[in-house]
Amino acid sequence: MSTTQSERLRELLEPLVASQGLDLEEIAVDSVGRKRVLRVVVDSDTGADLDRIAEVSRALSAKLDESDAMGDAEYTLEVGTPGAERSLSEHRHYVRATGRLVRFQPHEGGELVARILAVDEEGLDLEVPGVKGRKATARRLAFGDIDKARVQVEFNRKDTKDTDNSSTTEEEEA
């Protein structure tokens, strides 16, 4: 997709996505055979459930139909969320990933896997998991020191919110 088309689509669609309470994260137009696919990725601080995705998809489709942004050729519109192993590049992405395990590639080289504990305007407070029985350590990482960051999927982590109230019975709640 040309930069001009990308910018034009973003200018057209971003206000509409924002009016739905979502952030426009990504736009991509791919050719699949003779057809084109317009992929729009949206997200918010509270996430985007299927109903919100369907709503914004209908609104985007109507807006695209009334404009010539995609030209005359046939295309398919796909609207979705960033996915489990999303890349982090904007401040809001790091805020949304608080509590998650992230793989960082710092400017200094190497790789760092750590849990985001807090985010401020300058950078991140991290917890680096201990290896081979060692305790976790704290680390500060400035945004300017990060080349790439990607959320990691965790299959075995127990959510502390679920375990704190797991022994509550219906009688105790009444």
JSON list of C-alpha atoms in Angstrom, two decimals:
[
{"chain": "A", "resi": 1, "resn": "MET", "atom": "CA", "xyz": [0.00, 0.00, 0.00]},
{"chain": "A", "resi": 2, "resn": "SER", "atom": "CA", "xyz": [1.41, 3.37, -0.94]},
{"chain": "A", "resi": 3, "resn": "THR", "atom": "CA", "xyz": [2.11, 5.89, 1.77]},
{"chain": "A", "resi": 4, "resn": "THR", "atom": "CA", "xyz": [-0.37, 8.27, 0.18]},
{"chain": "A", "resi": 5, "resn": "GLN", "atom": "CA", "xyz": [-3.15, 5.65, 0.24]},
{"chain": "A", "resi": 6, "resn": "SER", "atom": "CA", "xyz": [-2.26, 4.67, 3.80]},
{"chain": "A", "resi": 7, "resn": "GLU", "atom": "CA", "xyz": [-2.32, 8.30, 4.96]},
{"chain": "A", "resi": 8, "resn": "ARG", "atom": "CA", "xyz": [-5.58, 8.91, 3.12]},
{"chain": "A", "resi": 9, "resn": "LEU", "atom": "CA", "xyz": [-7.23, 5.84, 4.65]},
{"chain": "A", "resi": 10, "resn": "ARG", "atom": "CA", "xyz": [-5.98, 6.79, 8.12]},
{"chain": "A", "resi": 11, "resn": "GLU", "atom": "CA", "xyz": [-7.33, 10.34, 7.76]},
{"chain": "A", "resi": 12, "resn": "LEU", "atom": "CA", "xyz": [-10.68, 8.95, 6.59]},
{"chain": "A", "resi": 13, "resn": "LEU", "atom": "CA", "xyz": [-11.07, 6.13, 9.14]},
{"chain": "A", "resi": 14, "resn": "GLU", "atom": "CA", "xyz": [-9.32, 7.32, 12.32]},
{"chain": "A", "resi": 15, "resn": "PRO", "atom": "CA", "xyz": [-12.00, 9.86, 13.38]},
{"chain": "A", "resi": 16, "resn": "LEU", "atom": "CA", "xyz": [-14.70, 7.23, 12.87]},
{"chain": "A", "resi": 17, "resn": "VAL", "atom": "CA", "xyz": [-12.80, 4.62, 14.90]},
{"chain": "A", "resi": 18, "resn": "ALA", "atom": "CA", "xyz": [-12.16, 7.20, 17.65]},
{"chain": "A", "resi": 19, "resn": "SER", "atom": "CA", "xyz": [-15.88, 8.07, 17.75]},
{"chain": "A", "resi": 20, "resn": "GLN", "atom": "CA", "xyz": [-16.50, 4.40, 18.62]},
{"chain": "A", "resi": 21, "resn": "GLY", "atom": "CA", "xyz": [-14.14, 4.71, 21.62]},
{"chain": "A", "resi": 22, "resn": "LEU", "atom": "CA", "xyz": [-11.31, 2.79, 19.94]},
{"chain": "A", "resi": 23, "resn": "ASP", "atom": "CA", "xyz": [-7.78, 3.52, 18.72]},
{"chain": "A", "resi": 24, "resn": "LEU", "atom": "CA", "xyz": [-6.81, 2.85, 15.11]},
{"chain": "A", "resi": 25, "resn": "GLU", "atom": "CA", "xyz": [-3.63, 0.81, 15.50]},
{"chain": "A", "resi": 26, "resn": "GLU", "atom": "CA", "xyz": [-2.87, -0.34, 11.98]},
{"chain": "A", "resi": 27, "resn": "ILE", "atom": "CA", "xyz": [-4.09, -0.24, 8.39]},
{"chain": "A", "resi": 28, "resn": "ALA", "atom": "CA", "xyz": [-2.82, -2.59, 5.68]},
{"chain": "A", "resi": 29, "resn": "VAL", "atom": "CA", "xyz": [-3.96, -3.30, 2.15]},
{"chain": "A", "resi": 30, "resn": "ASP", "atom": "CA", "xyz": [-2.79, -6.64, 0.76]},
{"chain": "A", "resi": 31, "resn": "SER", "atom": "CA", "xyz": [-3.36, -8.18, -2.64]},
{"chain": "A", "resi": 32, "resn": "VAL", "atom": "CA", "xyz": [-4.74, -11.70, -2.58]},
{"chain": "A", "resi": 33, "resn": "GLY", "atom": "CA", "xyz": [-4.91, -12.89, -6.16]},
{"chain": "A", "resi": 34, "resn": "ARG", "atom": "CA", "xyz": [-7.08, -10.39, -7.98]},
{"chain": "A", "resi": 35, "resn": "LYS", "atom": "CA", "xyz": [-8.77, -9.18, -4.83]},
{"chain": "A", "resi": 36, "resn": "ARG", "atom": "CA", "xyz": [-7.52, -6.76, -2.22]},
{"chain": "A", "resi": 37, "resn": "VAL", "atom": "CA", "xyz": [-7.92, -7.10, 1.53]},
{"chain": "A", "resi": 38, "resn": "LEU", "atom": "CA", "xyz": [-8.09, -4.01, 3.75]},
{"chain": "A", "resi": 39, "resn": "ARG", "atom": "CA", "xyz": [-7.06, -5.00, 7.29]},
{"chain": "A", "resi": 40, "resn": "VAL", "atom": "CA", "xyz": [-7.89, -2.56, 10.06]},
{"chain": "A", "resi": 41, "resn": "VAL", "atom": "CA", "xyz": [-6.58, -3.20, 13.57]},
{"chain": "A", "resi": 42, "resn": "VAL", "atom": "CA", "xyz": [-8.33, -1.45, 16.48]},
{"chain": "A", "resi": 43, "resn": "ASP", "atom": "CA", "xyz": [-7.92, -1.55, 20.25]},
{"chain": "A", "resi": 44, "resn": "SER", "atom": "CA", "xyz": [-8.75, 0.34, 23.44]},
{"chain": "A", "resi": 45, "resn": "ASP", "atom": "CA", "xyz": [-7.67, 0.46, 27.07]},
{"chain": "A", "resi": 46, "resn": "THR", "atom": "CA", "xyz": [-10.57, -1.84, 27.94]},
{"chain": "A", "resi": 47, "resn": "GLY", "atom": "CA", "xyz": [-10.17, -4.10, 24.89]},
{"chain": "A", "resi": 48, "resn": "ALA", "atom": "CA", "xyz": [-12.58, -4.60, 22.03]},
{"chain": "A", "resi": 49, "resn": "ASP", "atom": "CA", "xyz": [-15.20, -7.35, 22.20]},
{"chain": "A", "resi": 50, "resn": "LEU", "atom": "CA", "xyz": [-16.96, -8.87, 19.20]},
{"chain": "A", "resi": 51, "resn": "ASP", "atom": "CA", "xyz": [-19.92, -6.49, 19.42]},
{"chain": "A", "resi": 52, "resn": "ARG", "atom": "CA", "xyz": [-17.65, -3.42, 19.29]},
{"chain": "A", "resi": 53, "resn": "ILE", "atom": "CA", "xyz": [-15.66, -4.93, 16.42]},
{"chain": "A", "resi": 54, "resn": "ALA", "atom": "CA", "xyz": [-18.89, -5.61, 14.48]},
{"chain": "A", "resi": 55, "resn": "GLU", "atom": "CA", "xyz": [-20.13, -2.06, 15.15]},
{"chain": "A", "resi": 56, "resn": "VAL", "atom": "CA", "xyz": [-16.95, -0.40, 13.98]},
{"chain": "A", "resi": 57, "resn": "SER", "atom": "CA", "xyz": [-16.75, -2.75, 10.99]},
{"chain": "A", "resi": 58, "resn": "ARG", "atom": "CA", "xyz": [-20.23, -1.69, 9.82]},
{"chain": "A", "resi": 59, "resn": "ALA", "atom": "CA", "xyz": [-19.38, 1.99, 10.30]},
{"chain": "A", "resi": 60, "resn": "LEU", "atom": "CA", "xyz": [-16.07, 1.66, 8.42]},
{"chain": "A", "resi": 61, "resn": "SER", "atom": "CA", "xyz": [-17.75, -0.25, 5.59]},
{"chain": "A", "resi": 62, "resn": "ALA", "atom": "CA", "xyz": [-20.38, 2.47, 5.16]},
{"chain": "A", "resi": 63, "resn": "LYS", "atom": "CA", "xyz": [-17.72, 5.21, 5.24]},
{"chain": "A", "resi": 64, "resn": "LEU", "atom": "CA", "xyz": [-15.57, 3.40, 2.66]},
{"chain": "A", "resi": 65, "resn": "ASP", "atom": "CA", "xyz": [-18.61, 2.81, 0.40]},
{"chain": "A", "resi": 66, "resn": "GLU", "atom": "CA", "xyz": [-19.38, 6.54, 0.31]},
{"chain": "A", "resi": 67, "resn": "SER", "atom": "CA", "xyz": [-15.76, 7.47, -0.47]},
{"chain": "A", "resi": 68, "resn": "ASP", "atom": "CA", "xyz": [-13.38, 6.53, -3.28]},
{"chain": "A", "resi": 69, "resn": "ALA", "atom": "CA", "xyz": [-10.49, 5.74, -0.92]},
{"chain": "A", "resi": 70, "resn": "MET", "atom": "CA", "xyz": [-10.28, 2.12, -2.11]},
{"chain": "A", "resi": 71, "resn": "GLY", "atom": "CA", "xyz": [-10.92, 2.91, -5.78]},
{"chain": "A", "resi": 72, "resn": "ASP", "atom": "CA", "xyz": [-13.24, 0.89, -8.01]},
{"chain": "A", "resi": 73, "resn": "ALA", "atom": "CA", "xyz": [-11.59, -2.52, -7.55]},
{"chain": "A", "resi": 74, "resn": "GLU", "atom": "CA", "xyz": [-13.22, -5.12, -5.34]},
{"chain": "A", "resi": 75, "resn": "TYR", "atom": "CA", "xyz": [-11.86, -5.51, -1.80]},
{"chain": "A", "resi": 76, "resn": "THR", "atom": "CA", "xyz": [-12.64, -7.24, 1.47]},
{"chain": "A", "resi": 77, "resn": "LEU", "atom": "CA", "xyz": [-12.66, -5.37, 4.79]},
{"chain": "A", "resi": 78, "resn": "GLU", "atom": "CA", "xyz": [-11.29, -7.20, 7.84]},
{"chain": "A", "resi": 79, "resn": "VAL", "atom": "CA", "xyz": [-11.45, -5.53, 11.25]},
{"chain": "A", "resi": 80, "resn": "GLY", "atom": "CA", "xyz": [-9.74, -7.07, 14.27]},
{"chain": "A", "resi": 81, "resn": "THR", "atom": "CA", "xyz": [-7.59, -6.52, 17.36]},
{"chain": "A", "resi": 82, "resn": "PRO", "atom": "CA", "xyz": [-3.78, -6.69, 17.64]},
{"chain": "A", "resi": 83, "resn": "GLY", "atom": "CA", "xyz": [-3.63, -10.26, 18.95]},
{"chain": "A", "resi": 84, "resn": "ALA", "atom": "CA", "xyz": [-1.91, -11.97, 21.84]},
{"chain": "A", "resi": 85, "resn": "GLU", "atom": "CA", "xyz": [1.73, -11.39, 20.85]},
{"chain": "A", "resi": 86, "resn": "ARG", "atom": "CA", "xyz": [1.33, -7.78, 19.85]},
{"chain": "A", "resi": 87, "resn": "SER", "atom": "CA", "xyz": [4.23, -5.43, 19.18]},
{"chain": "A", "resi": 88, "resn": "LEU", "atom": "CA", "xyz": [4.51, -2.47, 21.51]},
{"chain": "A", "resi": 89, "resn": "SER", "atom": "CA", "xyz": [5.47, 0.86, 20.00]},
{"chain": "A", "resi": 90, "resn": "GLU", "atom": "CA", "xyz": [3.22, 3.56, 21.45]},
{"chain": "A", "resi": 91, "resn": "HIS", "atom": "CA", "xyz": [3.02, 4.69, 25.09]},
{"chain": "A", "resi": 92, "resn": "ARG", "atom": "CA", "xyz": [-0.58, 3.43, 25.29]},
{"chain": "A", "resi": 93, "resn": "HIS", "atom": "CA", "xyz": [0.57, -0.05, 24.19]},
{"chain": "A", "resi": 94, "resn": "TYR", "atom": "CA", "xyz": [2.94, -0.29, 27.16]},
{"chain": "A", "resi": 95, "resn": "VAL", "atom": "CA", "xyz": [0.22, 0.94, 29.55]},
{"chain": "A", "resi": 96, "resn": "ARG", "atom": "CA", "xyz": [-2.15, -1.74, 28.22]},
{"chain": "A", "resi": 97, "resn": "ALA", "atom": "CA", "xyz": [0.57, -4.38, 28.67]},
{"chain": "A", "resi": 98, "resn": "THR", "atom": "CA", "xyz": [1.12, -3.60, 32.37]},
{"chain": "A", "resi": 99, "resn": "GLY", "atom": "CA", "xyz": [1.34, -6.91, 34.23]},
{"chain": "A", "resi": 100, "resn": "ARG", "atom": "CA", "xyz": [2.27, -8.80, 31.05]},
{"chain": "A", "resi": 101, "resn": "LEU", "atom": "CA", "xyz": [5.53, -10.53, 30.18]},
{"chain": "A", "resi": 102, "resn": "VAL", "atom": "CA", "xyz": [7.33, -8.77, 27.33]},
{"chain": "A", "resi": 103, "resn": "ARG", "atom": "CA", "xyz": [10.40, -9.62, 25.21]},
{"chain": "A", "resi": 104, "resn": "PHE", "atom": "CA", "xyz": [12.51, -6.47, 24.72]},
{"chain": "A", "resi": 105, "resn": "GLN", "atom": "CA", "xyz": [15.34, -5.86, 22.28]},
{"chain": "A", "resi": 106, "resn": "PRO", "atom": "CA", "xyz": [17.30, -2.97, 23.82]},
{"chain": "A", "resi": 107, "resn": "HIS", "atom": "CA", "xyz": [19.56, -0.68, 21.74]},
{"chain": "A", "resi": 108, "resn": "GLU", "atom": "CA", "xyz": [22.54, -2.07, 23.67]},
{"chain": "A", "resi": 109, "resn": "GLY", "atom": "CA", "xyz": [21.91, -5.45, 22.05]},
{"chain": "A", "resi": 110, "resn": "GLY", "atom": "CA", "xyz": [20.82, -8.77, 23.44]},
{"chain": "A", "resi": 111, "resn": "GLU", "atom": "CA", "xyz": [17.37, -9.58, 24.69]},
{"chain": "A", "resi": 112, "resn": "LEU", "atom": "CA", "xyz": [15.45, -9.01, 27.90]},
{"chain": "A", "resi": 113, "resn": "VAL", "atom": "CA", "xyz": [12.30, -10.80, 29.00]},
{"chain": "A", "resi": 114, "resn": "ALA", "atom": "CA", "xyz": [10.54, -9.02, 31.86]},
{"chain": "A", "resi": 115, "resn": "ARG", "atom": "CA", "xyz": [7.12, -8.21, 33.31]},
{"chain": "A", "resi": 116, "resn": "ILE", "atom": "CA", "xyz": [5.92, -4.60, 33.06]},
{"chain": "A", "resi": 117, "resn": "LEU", "atom": "CA", "xyz": [5.07, -3.34, 36.56]},
{"chain": "A", "resi": 118, "resn": "ALA", "atom": "CA", "xyz": [4.53, 0.36, 35.87]},
{"chain": "A", "resi": 119, "resn": "VAL", "atom": "CA", "xyz": [4.67, 2.83, 33.00]},
{"chain": "A", "resi": 120, "resn": "ASP", "atom": "CA", "xyz": [5.34, 6.57, 33.15]},
{"chain": "A", "resi": 121, "resn": "GLU", "atom": "CA", "xyz": [6.27, 9.21, 30.58]},
{"chain": "A", "resi": 122, "resn": "GLU", "atom": "CA", "xyz": [9.99, 8.31, 30.55]},
{"chain": "A", "resi": 123, "resn": "GLY", "atom": "CA", "xyz": [9.94, 4.53, 30.63]},
{"chain": "A", "resi": 124, "resn": "LEU", "atom": "CA", "xyz": [9.08, 1.28, 32.38]},
{"chain": "A", "resi": 125, "resn": "ASP", "atom": "CA", "xyz": [9.55, -0.36, 35.75]},
{"chain": "A", "resi": 126, "resn": "LEU", "atom": "CA", "xyz": [10.16, -4.04, 35.11]},
{"chain": "A", "resi": 127, "resn": "GLU", "atom": "CA", "xyz": [10.45, -7.27, 37.04]},
{"chain": "A", "resi": 128, "resn": "VAL", "atom": "CA", "xyz": [13.01, -9.61, 35.51]},
{"chain": "A", "resi": 129, "resn": "PRO", "atom": "CA", "xyz": [12.13, -13.20, 36.47]},
{"chain": "A", "resi": 130, "resn": "GLY", "atom": "CA", "xyz": [14.76, -15.11, 38.41]},
{"chain": "A", "resi": 131, "resn": "VAL", "atom": "CA", "xyz": [16.48, -18.05, 36.73]},
{"chain": "A", "resi": 132, "resn": "LYS", "atom": "CA", "xyz": [17.21, -21.41, 38.39]},
{"chain": "A", "resi": 133, "resn": "GLY", "atom": "CA", "xyz": [15.69, -20.58, 41.76]},
{"chain": "A", "resi": 134, "resn": "ARG", "atom": "CA", "xyz": [16.99, -17.01, 41.98]},
{"chain": "A", "resi": 135, "resn": "LYS", "atom": "CA", "xyz": [14.70, -14.15, 43.00]},
{"chain": "A", "resi": 136, "resn": "ALA", "atom": "CA", "xyz": [13.23, -11.78, 40.47]},
{"chain": "A", "resi": 137, "resn": "THR", "atom": "CA", "xyz": [15.04, -8.44, 40.11]},
{"chain": "A", "resi": 138, "resn": "ALA", "atom": "CA", "xyz": [13.76, -4.94, 39.43]},
{"chain": "A", "resi": 139, "resn": "ARG", "atom": "CA", "xyz": [14.96, -2.95, 36.43]},
{"chain": "A", "resi": 140, "resn": "ARG", "atom": "CA", "xyz": [14.19, 0.42, 34.89]},
{"chain": "A", "resi": 141, "resn": "LEU", "atom": "CA", "xyz": [14.11, 0.73, 31.09]},
{"chain": "A", "resi": 142, "resn": "ALA", "atom": "CA", "xyz": [13.75, 4.07, 29.31]},
{"chain": "A", "resi": 143, "resn": "PHE", "atom": "CA", "xyz": [11.62, 4.20, 26.15]},
{"chain": "A", "resi": 144, "resn": "GLY", "atom": "CA", "xyz": [14.61, 5.59, 24.25]},
{"chain": "A", "resi": 145, "resn": "ASP", "atom": "CA", "xyz": [16.59, 2.43, 25.03]},
{"chain": "A", "resi": 146, "resn": "ILE", "atom": "CA", "xyz": [14.06, 0.07, 23.38]},
{"chain": "A", "resi": 147, "resn": "ASP", "atom": "CA", "xyz": [14.44, -1.08, 19.77]},
{"chain": "A", "resi": 148, "resn": "LYS", "atom": "CA", "xyz": [11.55, -3.58, 19.80]},
{"chain": "A", "resi": 149, "resn": "ALA", "atom": "CA", "xyz": [9.10, -4.99, 22.33]},
{"chain": "A", "resi": 150, "resn": "ARG", "atom": "CA", "xyz": [6.58, -7.81, 21.94]},
{"chain": "A", "resi": 151, "resn": "VAL", "atom": "CA", "xyz": [4.09, -9.25, 24.46]},
{"chain": "A", "resi": 152, "resn": "GLN", "atom": "CA", "xyz": [4.70, -12.91, 25.26]},
{"chain": "A", "resi": 153, "resn": "VAL", "atom": "CA", "xyz": [1.94, -15.48, 25.67]},
{"chain": "A", "resi": 154, "resn": "GLU", "atom": "CA", "xyz": [1.96, -17.16, 29.09]},
{"chain": "A", "resi": 155, "resn": "PHE", "atom": "CA", "xyz": [0.18, -20.47, 29.49]},
{"chain": "A", "resi": 156, "resn": "ASN", "atom": "CA", "xyz": [1.06, -21.32, 33.10]},
{"chain": "A", "resi": 157, "resn": "ARG", "atom": "CA", "xyz": [0.70, -17.98, 34.90]},
{"chain": "A", "resi": 158, "resn": "LYS", "atom": "CA", "xyz": [-1.93, -17.87, 37.61]},
{"chain": "A", "resi": 159, "resn": "ASP", "atom": "CA", "xyz": [-3.81, -14.58, 37.68]},
{"chain": "A", "resi": 160, "resn": "THR", "atom": "CA", "xyz": [-3.51, -13.11, 41.18]},
{"chain": "A", "resi": 161, "resn": "LYS", "atom": "CA", "xyz": [-6.97, -11.54, 40.90]},
{"chain": "A", "resi": 162, "resn": "ASP", "atom": "CA", "xyz": [-8.55, -14.98, 40.50]},
{"chain": "A", "resi": 163, "resn": "THR", "atom": "CA", "xyz": [-6.69, -16.60, 43.38]},
{"chain": "A", "resi": 164, "resn": "ASP", "atom": "CA", "xyz": [-7.33, -13.81, 45.92]},
{"chain": "A", "resi": 165, "resn": "ASN", "atom": "CA", "xyz": [-11.08, -14.44, 46.07]},
{"chain": "A", "resi": 166, "resn": "SER", "atom": "CA", "xyz": [-11.14, -18.11, 45.16]},
{"chain": "A", "resi": 167, "resn": "SER", "atom": "CA", "xyz": [-12.18, -19.24, 48.66]},
{"chain": "A", "resi": 168, "resn": "THR", "atom": "CA", "xyz": [-15.18, -16.87, 48.90]},
{"chain": "A", "resi": 169, "resn": "THR", "atom": "CA", "xyz": [-18.48, -18.71, 49.23]},
{"chain": "A", "resi": 170, "resn": "GLU", "atom": "CA", "xyz": [-21.98, -17.54, 48.34]},
{"chain": "A", "resi": 171, "resn": "GLU", "atom": "CA", "xyz": [-22.84, -17.19, 52.03]},
{"chain": "A", "resi": 172, "resn": "GLU", "atom": "CA", "xyz": [-19.87, -14.87, 52.61]},
{"chain": "A", "resi": 173, "resn": "GLU", "atom": "CA", "xyz": [-20.97, -12.70, 49.70]},
{"chain": "A", "resi": 174, "resn": "ALA", "atom": "CA", "xyz": [-24.56, -12.36, 50.97]}
]
